[in-house]
Amino acid sequence: TDSVRTYQLPVESYQLPELSEWLSILAGPTNSWLRALLTMPVIVKGSSYIDNYVRRVFCPRPGQVVTILMDGCQPQSLEVVEADSGFLALKIERNVDGIIDFNVYHQTVSSVTSLCYSFVYQPQQPLTPIHFVVEGHVDRMCQLYLDTWIDNADVPADSTNVLNANSRLTSDGFVITKEHVRALCQNVRNHSKHYLLPTDGELFAPMEFLIVSTLPNMLLTLSSSFVTSDLFKILHLYNKFQLVDGATMLKVGDRVSSDLVISGLVSTPLGRRATLFINLYRHAEKIATIEGGFLYRGDFLDIDKTFEHALDQRYTIQLATAIDVTALEAKRWFVYCEDASARVSPGSVVEFQLDSYYRFKSESVYSSVSTNGRVFAKFASGQSVHIANVCFECGISAKDPVIEYLRRHETATDSLLFGHDGHPLTPLNEPQWPYTTVPDSNQEYARLSSDGNPIHINTYIADLAGLPRPITHGLWTSAATRAVVERYAANDEPERIRMYQANFVGM
């Protein structure tokens, strides 16, 4: 009609129009803000030209219904509705101030949220008439992630909790249930009998429940303005689970709680690297740690804001001779406990448990170094006695003298449990590599893990992030891979896996 244009796309993919043809139809024949937004190849962002990402978000999809409200020959708004669900997915409108608001909507577990991009139309610049409004965008993006990543979490959706490098987030965690264990194991293809059938009246839970318990605080930190300015540029580099000595497997009925710190925020040639360190507790007793590394591509920090906190470093050295003993005791940072009954002597085996804190002056020079911790004498009986402390601080330095000393004298240990050739992940009578099938949708894993990152679920937001489609959670891949290692390398004895690290090398 004169006031409304409505289009419905075919349900068969092969019948869909080409992107350029479709955008031209939606834009209409008359020059307007909508035509510029849908057809111009670039957008002005500050002093830069960037690819017009709005175009790829409006690629034709089966069954879409698009409605454009008109005022004469000029468009007023455009809406995209999913035919199968009736869900309003996209909306563009020009408000009374002349600002173009482009909203991408996202369905969470409990509500609908959106991400708004704002633009100004400047027709006097015909080659680049669309200008992105930077002000307020970072806050809107962080709010989207607060609304989705930690939906239904036990912490407030407020990134102001993470203000600086010393922020520590704690969580009361949650109680592991039988239903949750079975549903998560089924989703990540872990079919171990230990998670399906009780043993001596107890049903065990896989290692992944450690990260499930702390995920809300991890995501709250990653979406804070202190850590990032563009969440679409984040890459998960690795995650590492480490059980403490003597800790037993998780089981149904356990309450797992946590505390989290940012252990590093460093500028690299590829972008900003953030490292998180989490302590996990079961009924107030520490049972594990988790370390996670993340990269924000192209998102560089002022060097004076960068730091690194190396937690729970462990070094073991053997003092073979009297000279070695004298050299250690001469270190000003090595301080015996006042009540220590033992002293180091030739032949002593000594373990250092240290935390180091570094601030950077440049990428290769520290502006300050602080290393502190405890020193233990190790005896053949297995007993450890706290005999000394390490207390070291200095200003500008290229290295940490304490750590350098320990690395030079560290006792070599053979950590290759299966030898240099590794361990085959399939028996000799099964020549095929083990494989697993990724679910068609990431929705169920998002619900079970509390990781509702929209790039894994929402096709339009995946388009905005420059992804070919929603990608599988890295944590899903990690869990599915660990299930294979658990089955073959640990011979379906989950308690044998004491540490597990997954490095993510691609999508």
Coordinates of C-alpha atoms in Angstrom, one line a residue:
T1 CA 0.0 0.0 0.0
D2 CA 1.0 3.7 0.0
S3 CA 2.0 3.4 3.7
V4 CA 3.3 -0.2 4.1
R5 CA 5.5 -2.4 2.0
T6 CA 5.5 -6.1 3.1
Y7 CA 7.7 -8.9 1.7
Q8 CA 7.7 -12.6 2.6
L9 CA 10.6 -14.8 1.4
P10 CA 10.3 -18.4 0.2
V11 CA 10.9 -21.2 2.7
E12 CA 13.2 -23.0 0.3
S13 CA 16.8 -21.7 0.3
Y14 CA 17.4 -22.3 -3.4
Q15 CA 14.5 -19.8 -4.1
L16 CA 16.0 -16.9 -2.2
P17 CA 17.2 -13.8 -4.1
E18 CA 20.8 -12.7 -4.2
L19 CA 21.9 -10.4 -1.5
S20 CA 22.5 -7.3 -3.6
E21 CA 19.1 -7.8 -5.4
W22 CA 17.3 -8.3 -2.0
L23 CA 18.9 -5.2 -0.4
S24 CA 18.0 -3.1 -3.5
I25 CA 14.4 -4.2 -3.2
L26 CA 14.2 -3.3 0.5
A27 CA 16.0 0.0 0.0
G28 CA 13.4 1.2 -2.6
P29 CA 14.1 3.3 -5.7
T30 CA 14.3 6.7 -3.9
N31 CA 17.4 8.1 -2.2
S32 CA 16.9 7.8 1.5
W33 CA 18.6 7.0 4.8
L34 CA 17.4 3.4 4.4
R35 CA 18.8 3.1 0.9
A36 CA 22.2 4.4 2.1
L37 CA 22.3 2.1 5.1
L38 CA 21.5 -1.0 3.1
T39 CA 23.5 -0.3 -0.1
M40 CA 26.6 1.7 0.8
P41 CA 29.7 -0.5 1.1
V42 CA 31.3 1.4 4.0
I43 CA 30.4 3.2 7.2
V44 CA 32.3 6.0 8.8
K45 CA 33.5 5.3 12.3
G46 CA 35.4 8.2 13.8
S47 CA 38.2 8.9 11.3
S48 CA 38.1 5.4 9.8
Y49 CA 36.1 3.6 7.1
I50 CA 34.8 0.2 8.0
D51 CA 32.9 -2.5 6.2
N52 CA 29.1 -2.0 6.2
Y53 CA 28.2 -4.9 8.5
V54 CA 24.5 -4.0 8.3
R55 CA 24.3 -5.4 4.8
R56 CA 25.4 -9.0 5.9
V57 CA 22.8 -9.0 8.7
F58 CA 20.0 -8.4 6.2
C59 CA 21.0 -11.4 4.0
P60 CA 17.8 -13.2 2.9
R61 CA 16.7 -16.1 5.0
P62 CA 14.0 -18.7 4.4
G63 CA 10.5 -17.6 5.5
Q64 CA 11.4 -14.1 6.7
V65 CA 8.7 -11.4 6.7
V66 CA 9.9 -7.8 6.2
T67 CA 7.7 -4.8 6.8
I68 CA 8.6 -1.3 5.8
L69 CA 6.5 1.6 7.0
M70 CA 6.4 4.6 4.6
D71 CA 5.6 8.3 4.8
G72 CA 5.0 9.1 1.1
C73 CA 8.1 8.0 -0.7
Q74 CA 10.3 8.1 2.4
P75 CA 10.8 5.0 4.7
Q76 CA 10.0 5.4 8.4
S77 CA 11.0 2.0 9.8
L78 CA 11.8 -1.6 8.8
E79 CA 11.1 -4.8 10.8
V80 CA 12.2 -8.3 10.1
V81 CA 10.1 -11.1 11.7
E82 CA 10.9 -14.8 11.8
A83 CA 8.1 -16.7 10.0
D84 CA 8.2 -19.9 12.1
S85 CA 8.2 -18.2 15.5
G86 CA 6.8 -14.7 14.9
F87 CA 9.9 -13.3 16.7
L88 CA 10.9 -9.8 15.9
A89 CA 14.5 -10.2 15.0
L90 CA 15.6 -6.8 13.5
K91 CA 14.2 -3.3 13.5
I92 CA 15.5 0.0 12.0
E93 CA 13.9 3.3 12.5
R94 CA 14.8 7.0 12.3
N95 CA 13.8 8.9 15.4
V96 CA 12.7 12.5 15.7
D97 CA 16.3 13.6 16.3
G98 CA 17.4 12.2 13.0
I99 CA 19.3 9.3 14.6
I100 CA 19.0 5.9 12.9
D101 CA 18.6 3.2 15.5
F102 CA 19.3 -0.4 14.3
N103 CA 18.2 -2.9 16.9
V104 CA 19.1 -6.6 16.9
Y105 CA 16.8 -8.6 19.3
H106 CA 17.8 -11.7 21.2
Q107 CA 15.7 -14.2 23.2
T108 CA 17.2 -15.2 26.5
V109 CA 16.0 -17.8 29.0
S110 CA 13.7 -15.3 30.8
S111 CA 13.3 -12.3 28.5
V112 CA 14.1 -10.5 25.3
T113 CA 17.0 -8.1 25.1
S114 CA 18.6 -6.2 22.2
L115 CA 21.7 -4.5 20.9
C116 CA 21.3 -1.1 19.4
Y117 CA 23.6 0.4 16.8
S118 CA 23.1 4.1 16.1
F119 CA 23.9 6.0 12.9
V120 CA 23.7 9.5 11.5
Y121 CA 22.6 10.0 7.8
Q122 CA 24.6 12.8 6.1
P123 CA 23.3 13.1 2.5
Q124 CA 25.7 16.0 1.8
Q125 CA 28.5 13.3 1.8
P126 CA 27.1 11.1 -1.0
L127 CA 30.0 8.7 -1.0
T128 CA 29.9 8.0 2.8
P129 CA 26.6 9.2 4.1
I130 CA 26.3 6.7 7.0
H131 CA 28.2 7.7 10.2
F132 CA 28.4 5.4 13.2
V133 CA 27.6 6.9 16.6
V134 CA 30.4 5.7 18.9
E135 CA 29.1 7.3 22.2
G136 CA 27.3 4.8 24.4
H137 CA 27.9 1.8 22.2
V138 CA 30.4 0.0 24.5
D139 CA 27.9 0.3 27.4
R140 CA 25.1 -1.1 25.2
M141 CA 27.2 -4.0 24.1
C142 CA 28.3 -4.8 27.6
Q143 CA 24.7 -4.7 28.7
L144 CA 23.7 -7.2 26.0
Y145 CA 26.3 -9.6 27.4
L146 CA 25.3 -9.0 30.9
D147 CA 21.7 -9.8 29.9
T148 CA 22.6 -13.0 28.1
W149 CA 25.9 -14.5 29.3
I150 CA 24.8 -14.5 33.0
D151 CA 21.0 -14.8 32.5
N152 CA 19.5 -16.5 35.6
A153 CA 22.9 -16.4 37.4
D154 CA 23.4 -16.0 41.1
V155 CA 25.3 -12.7 40.8
P156 CA 23.8 -9.3 39.9
A157 CA 24.1 -8.3 36.2
D158 CA 26.3 -5.3 37.0
S159 CA 29.8 -5.0 35.5
T160 CA 30.7 -2.2 37.9
N161 CA 31.6 -5.0 40.3
V162 CA 34.8 -5.3 38.2
L163 CA 36.5 -2.0 38.6
N164 CA 40.3 -2.7 38.7
A165 CA 43.0 -5.3 38.7
N166 CA 42.4 -6.1 42.3
S167 CA 38.7 -7.0 42.0
R168 CA 37.8 -10.4 43.4
L169 CA 34.4 -11.9 42.6
T170 CA 33.0 -14.6 44.8
S171 CA 30.1 -16.9 44.2
D172 CA 28.1 -19.2 46.5
G173 CA 27.9 -21.5 43.5
F174 CA 25.3 -24.2 43.1
V175 CA 24.4 -27.7 44.2
I176 CA 25.1 -30.4 41.5
T177 CA 22.0 -32.4 40.7
K178 CA 21.5 -35.8 39.0
E179 CA 19.3 -34.3 36.3
H180 CA 21.9 -31.7 35.5
V181 CA 24.8 -34.2 35.3
R182 CA 22.9 -36.5 33.0
A183 CA 21.7 -33.7 30.7
L184 CA 25.1 -32.2 30.4
C185 CA 26.8 -35.5 29.8
Q186 CA 24.3 -36.4 27.1
N187 CA 24.9 -33.0 25.4
V188 CA 28.7 -33.3 25.3
R189 CA 28.6 -37.0 24.4
N190 CA 30.2 -38.2 27.6
H191 CA 28.7 -41.7 28.1
S192 CA 30.8 -42.9 31.0
K193 CA 28.9 -45.2 33.3
H194 CA 30.3 -43.3 36.3
Y195 CA 27.9 -40.4 35.6
L196 CA 24.9 -42.6 34.8
L197 CA 24.9 -45.3 37.5
P198 CA 25.6 -44.7 41.3
T199 CA 28.8 -46.3 42.8
D200 CA 28.4 -47.2 46.5
G201 CA 25.3 -45.0 46.5
E202 CA 27.1 -42.0 45.0
L203 CA 26.7 -40.6 41.5
F204 CA 29.8 -38.7 40.2
A205 CA 29.9 -35.5 38.1
P206 CA 32.4 -34.7 35.4
M207 CA 35.2 -32.1 35.8
E208 CA 33.2 -29.6 33.6
F209 CA 30.9 -28.8 36.6
L210 CA 33.9 -26.9 38.0
I211 CA 33.6 -24.3 35.3
V212 CA 29.8 -24.4 35.3
S213 CA 29.9 -23.2 38.9
T214 CA 32.1 -20.2 38.2
L215 CA 31.0 -19.3 34.7
P216 CA 28.7 -16.3 35.7
N217 CA 31.6 -14.5 37.4
M218 CA 33.9 -15.3 34.5
L219 CA 31.5 -13.8 32.0
L220 CA 30.7 -10.9 34.3
T221 CA 34.4 -10.1 34.3
L222 CA 34.9 -10.6 30.5
S223 CA 32.0 -8.2 29.7
S224 CA 33.2 -5.4 32.1
S225 CA 34.4 -2.2 30.6
F226 CA 37.6 -2.5 32.6
V227 CA 38.6 -5.6 30.6
T228 CA 37.2 -4.9 27.1
S229 CA 35.6 -2.4 24.7
D230 CA 34.3 -4.8 22.0
L231 CA 33.1 -8.3 23.0
F232 CA 32.6 -9.4 19.4
K233 CA 36.4 -9.5 19.1
I234 CA 37.0 -11.9 21.9
L235 CA 38.7 -15.3 21.3
H236 CA 38.9 -18.0 23.9
L237 CA 42.6 -19.1 23.9
Y238 CA 42.6 -22.0 26.5
N239 CA 41.1 -23.3 29.7
K240 CA 43.0 -25.3 32.3
F241 CA 41.4 -27.4 35.1
Q242 CA 43.7 -28.5 38.0
L243 CA 42.6 -30.6 41.0
V244 CA 44.5 -29.9 44.2
D245 CA 46.4 -32.8 45.8
G246 CA 44.0 -35.2 47.6
A247 CA 40.8 -33.8 46.1
T248 CA 38.3 -36.4 45.1
M249 CA 35.9 -36.3 42.2
L250 CA 32.8 -34.2 42.2
K251 CA 29.5 -35.9 42.9
V252 CA 25.8 -35.2 43.0
G253 CA 24.9 -33.2 46.1
D254 CA 28.2 -31.3 46.2
R255 CA 27.9 -27.5 46.6
V256 CA 30.7 -25.9 44.5
S257 CA 31.6 -22.2 45.2
S258 CA 34.4 -20.0 43.8
D259 CA 36.4 -16.9 43.9
L260 CA 37.9 -15.2 40.8
V261 CA 40.6 -12.7 40.1
I262 CA 42.0 -11.1 36.9
S263 CA 45.5 -12.5 36.9
G264 CA 46.7 -10.7 33.7
L265 CA 45.8 -8.0 31.3
V266 CA 48.6 -7.7 28.7
S267 CA 49.0 -6.0 25.3
T268 CA 50.3 -8.3 22.6
P269 CA 50.9 -7.8 18.8
L270 CA 47.6 -9.6 18.3
G271 CA 45.5 -7.7 20.8
R272 CA 44.7 -7.6 24.5
R273 CA 45.2 -10.9 26.4
A274 CA 43.2 -11.4 29.6
T275 CA 43.8 -14.2 32.0
L276 CA 41.4 -15.3 34.7
F277 CA 42.3 -17.4 37.8
I278 CA 39.6 -19.1 39.8
N279 CA 39.8 -21.1 43.1
L280 CA 37.0 -23.7 43.5
Y281 CA 35.7 -25.0 46.8
R282 CA 33.4 -27.9 47.8
H283 CA 31.7 -27.2 51.1
A284 CA 34.3 -24.5 51.8
E285 CA 37.3 -26.8 51.2
K286 CA 39.5 -25.9 48.2
I287 CA 39.4 -28.6 45.6
A288 CA 40.6 -27.2 42.3
T289 CA 41.8 -24.2 40.3
I290 CA 40.8 -23.0 36.8
E291 CA 42.8 -20.8 34.5
G292 CA 41.3 -19.3 31.4
G293 CA 43.0 -17.2 28.7
F294 CA 41.2 -14.8 26.3
L295 CA 42.3 -12.5 23.5
Y296 CA 40.5 -9.3 22.4
R297 CA 41.6 -9.0 18.8
G298 CA 43.1 -5.6 17.9
D299 CA 42.0 -4.1 21.3
F300 CA 45.2 -2.7 22.7
L301 CA 45.8 -1.2 26.1
D302 CA 47.8 1.7 27.3
I303 CA 50.9 0.1 28.5
D304 CA 50.7 1.6 32.0
K305 CA 47.4 -0.3 32.5
T306 CA 48.9 -3.7 31.8
F307 CA 49.8 -6.2 34.5
E308 CA 50.3 -9.9 35.1
H309 CA 49.6 -11.8 38.3
A310 CA 51.3 -15.3 38.3
L311 CA 49.5 -17.3 41.0
D312 CA 50.4 -20.5 42.7
Q313 CA 53.7 -21.0 41.0
R314 CA 55.6 -24.1 42.2
Y315 CA 59.3 -24.7 41.8
T316 CA 61.3 -27.5 43.4
I317 CA 65.1 -27.3 43.7
Q318 CA 67.7 -29.5 45.2
L319 CA 70.6 -28.0 47.1
A320 CA 73.4 -30.4 46.1
T321 CA 76.3 -28.8 47.8
A322 CA 77.2 -26.4 50.7
I323 CA 77.8 -23.7 48.0
D324 CA 74.2 -24.1 46.8
V325 CA 73.0 -23.7 50.4
T326 CA 75.1 -20.6 51.0
A327 CA 73.9 -19.1 47.7
L328 CA 70.2 -19.5 48.7
E329 CA 70.6 -18.3 52.2
A330 CA 72.5 -15.2 50.9
K331 CA 69.4 -14.1 48.9
R332 CA 67.8 -11.1 50.7
W333 CA 64.4 -12.3 49.6
F334 CA 64.8 -15.7 51.4
V335 CA 63.7 -15.2 55.0
Y336 CA 63.6 -18.1 57.5
C337 CA 60.5 -18.4 59.7
E338 CA 61.2 -17.2 63.3
D339 CA 60.0 -20.5 64.7
A340 CA 61.4 -22.8 62.0
S341 CA 63.1 -25.8 63.5
A342 CA 64.6 -27.0 60.2
R343 CA 67.2 -25.3 58.0
V344 CA 68.3 -26.2 54.5
S345 CA 71.5 -28.2 54.2
P346 CA 73.4 -30.0 51.4
G347 CA 71.1 -32.5 49.8
S348 CA 67.9 -30.7 50.8
V349 CA 64.9 -30.7 48.5
V350 CA 63.0 -27.4 48.7
E351 CA 59.7 -26.4 47.2
F352 CA 58.7 -22.8 46.6
Q353 CA 55.0 -21.8 46.4
L354 CA 54.8 -18.2 45.1
D355 CA 52.6 -15.5 43.8
S356 CA 54.1 -12.8 41.6
Y357 CA 52.7 -9.5 40.5
Y358 CA 54.1 -7.5 37.6
R359 CA 53.2 -4.1 36.2
F360 CA 54.6 -3.2 32.7
K361 CA 56.6 -0.2 31.6
S362 CA 56.9 -1.6 28.1
E363 CA 56.2 -5.0 26.5
S364 CA 59.5 -6.4 27.7
V365 CA 60.3 -4.3 30.8
Y366 CA 58.5 -4.2 34.2
S367 CA 57.8 -1.0 36.0
S368 CA 57.4 -3.0 39.3
V369 CA 57.9 -6.6 40.5
S370 CA 56.5 -8.2 43.6
T371 CA 57.0 -11.9 44.4
N372 CA 55.9 -13.4 47.7
G373 CA 55.2 -16.9 49.1
R374 CA 56.3 -19.8 51.2
V375 CA 59.2 -22.3 51.2
F376 CA 58.9 -25.9 52.3
A377 CA 61.5 -28.5 53.1
K378 CA 60.6 -31.8 51.5
F379 CA 61.6 -35.0 53.2
A380 CA 61.9 -38.6 51.9
S381 CA 58.9 -39.6 54.0
G382 CA 56.7 -37.2 52.0
Q383 CA 56.4 -34.7 54.8
S384 CA 56.7 -31.0 54.0
V385 CA 57.7 -28.4 56.6
H386 CA 57.2 -24.6 56.2
I387 CA 60.7 -23.2 56.9
A388 CA 60.9 -19.8 55.2
N389 CA 59.1 -17.1 53.3
V390 CA 59.9 -15.2 50.1
C391 CA 59.5 -11.4 50.2
F392 CA 60.8 -9.5 47.1
E393 CA 59.9 -6.1 45.6
C394 CA 61.7 -3.9 43.1
G395 CA 61.1 -1.1 40.6
I396 CA 62.0 -1.1 36.9
S397 CA 63.4 -4.4 35.9
A398 CA 63.7 -6.6 32.8
K399 CA 63.3 -9.8 34.8
D400 CA 62.1 -11.2 38.1
P401 CA 65.3 -12.2 39.9
V402 CA 63.5 -14.7 42.2
I403 CA 61.8 -16.6 39.4
E404 CA 65.0 -16.5 37.2
Y405 CA 67.0 -18.1 40.1
L406 CA 64.4 -20.9 40.6
R407 CA 64.2 -21.6 36.9
R408 CA 67.9 -22.0 36.6
H409 CA 68.1 -24.4 39.5
E410 CA 64.7 -26.2 39.2
T411 CA 64.9 -29.9 39.5
A412 CA 64.0 -31.6 36.2
T413 CA 60.9 -33.8 36.3
D414 CA 59.6 -36.1 33.7
S415 CA 56.0 -35.0 33.1
L416 CA 55.4 -37.3 30.1
L417 CA 53.2 -39.9 31.6
F418 CA 53.0 -41.9 28.4
G419 CA 56.5 -41.4 27.0
H420 CA 57.6 -39.3 24.1
D421 CA 55.3 -40.9 21.6
G422 CA 52.2 -40.1 23.6
H423 CA 49.2 -42.4 24.2
P424 CA 46.9 -43.6 21.3
L425 CA 43.3 -42.5 21.7
T426 CA 42.0 -45.6 20.1
P427 CA 42.9 -49.3 20.8
L428 CA 45.0 -51.0 18.2
N429 CA 41.9 -53.0 17.1
E430 CA 40.0 -49.8 16.4
P431 CA 41.9 -48.1 13.5
Q432 CA 39.4 -45.3 13.1
W433 CA 39.9 -42.1 15.1
P434 CA 37.2 -41.4 17.7
Y435 CA 34.8 -38.7 16.6
T436 CA 31.9 -36.8 17.9
T437 CA 29.0 -35.0 16.3
V438 CA 28.3 -31.4 17.3
P439 CA 24.6 -30.7 18.0
D440 CA 22.6 -28.9 15.3
S441 CA 21.8 -26.2 17.9
N442 CA 23.9 -24.7 20.7
Q443 CA 20.8 -23.7 22.6
E444 CA 20.7 -26.7 24.9
Y445 CA 24.4 -26.4 25.9
A446 CA 23.9 -22.7 26.5
R447 CA 21.1 -23.5 28.9
L448 CA 23.0 -26.3 30.7
S449 CA 26.3 -24.4 31.1
S450 CA 24.8 -20.9 31.7
D451 CA 27.0 -19.6 28.8
G452 CA 24.4 -17.7 26.7
N453 CA 26.9 -15.9 24.6
P454 CA 24.7 -14.8 21.6
I455 CA 27.4 -15.5 19.0
H456 CA 26.7 -19.2 19.6
I457 CA 22.9 -18.9 19.3
N458 CA 21.7 -15.8 17.4
T459 CA 22.4 -15.9 13.6
Y460 CA 22.1 -12.1 13.3
I461 CA 24.5 -11.4 16.1
A462 CA 26.9 -13.9 14.6
D463 CA 26.7 -11.9 11.4
L464 CA 27.5 -8.7 13.3
A465 CA 30.5 -10.4 14.7
G466 CA 31.7 -11.3 11.2
L467 CA 31.2 -15.1 11.7
P468 CA 29.9 -17.3 9.0
R469 CA 27.2 -18.7 11.3
P470 CA 26.8 -19.3 15.1
I471 CA 29.8 -21.3 16.2
T472 CA 30.0 -24.1 18.7
H473 CA 31.0 -23.2 22.3
G474 CA 34.7 -23.7 22.9
L475 CA 33.8 -25.2 26.2
W476 CA 31.6 -27.8 24.5
T477 CA 34.5 -28.8 22.3
S478 CA 36.7 -29.0 25.4
A479 CA 34.2 -31.2 27.3
A480 CA 33.6 -33.5 24.3
T481 CA 37.3 -33.9 23.8
R482 CA 38.0 -34.6 27.4
A483 CA 35.3 -37.3 27.3
V484 CA 37.4 -39.1 24.6
V485 CA 40.6 -38.7 26.6
E486 CA 38.8 -39.9 29.7
R487 CA 37.5 -43.0 27.9
Y488 CA 40.7 -44.1 26.1
A489 CA 43.7 -42.5 27.9
A490 CA 42.3 -42.9 31.4
N491 CA 40.6 -46.2 30.6
D492 CA 37.2 -44.9 31.7
E493 CA 38.5 -44.1 35.2
P494 CA 37.7 -40.4 35.5
E495 CA 39.5 -40.0 38.9
R496 CA 42.9 -40.5 37.0
I497 CA 42.5 -37.1 35.2
R498 CA 44.1 -34.6 37.7
M499 CA 44.8 -31.8 35.2
Y500 CA 43.3 -31.0 31.8
Q501 CA 44.0 -28.2 29.4
A502 CA 42.4 -27.4 26.1
N503 CA 44.0 -24.9 23.7
F504 CA 41.6 -23.5 21.1
V505 CA 43.3 -23.1 17.7
G506 CA 40.3 -22.4 15.5
M507 CA 36.5 -22.1 15.3

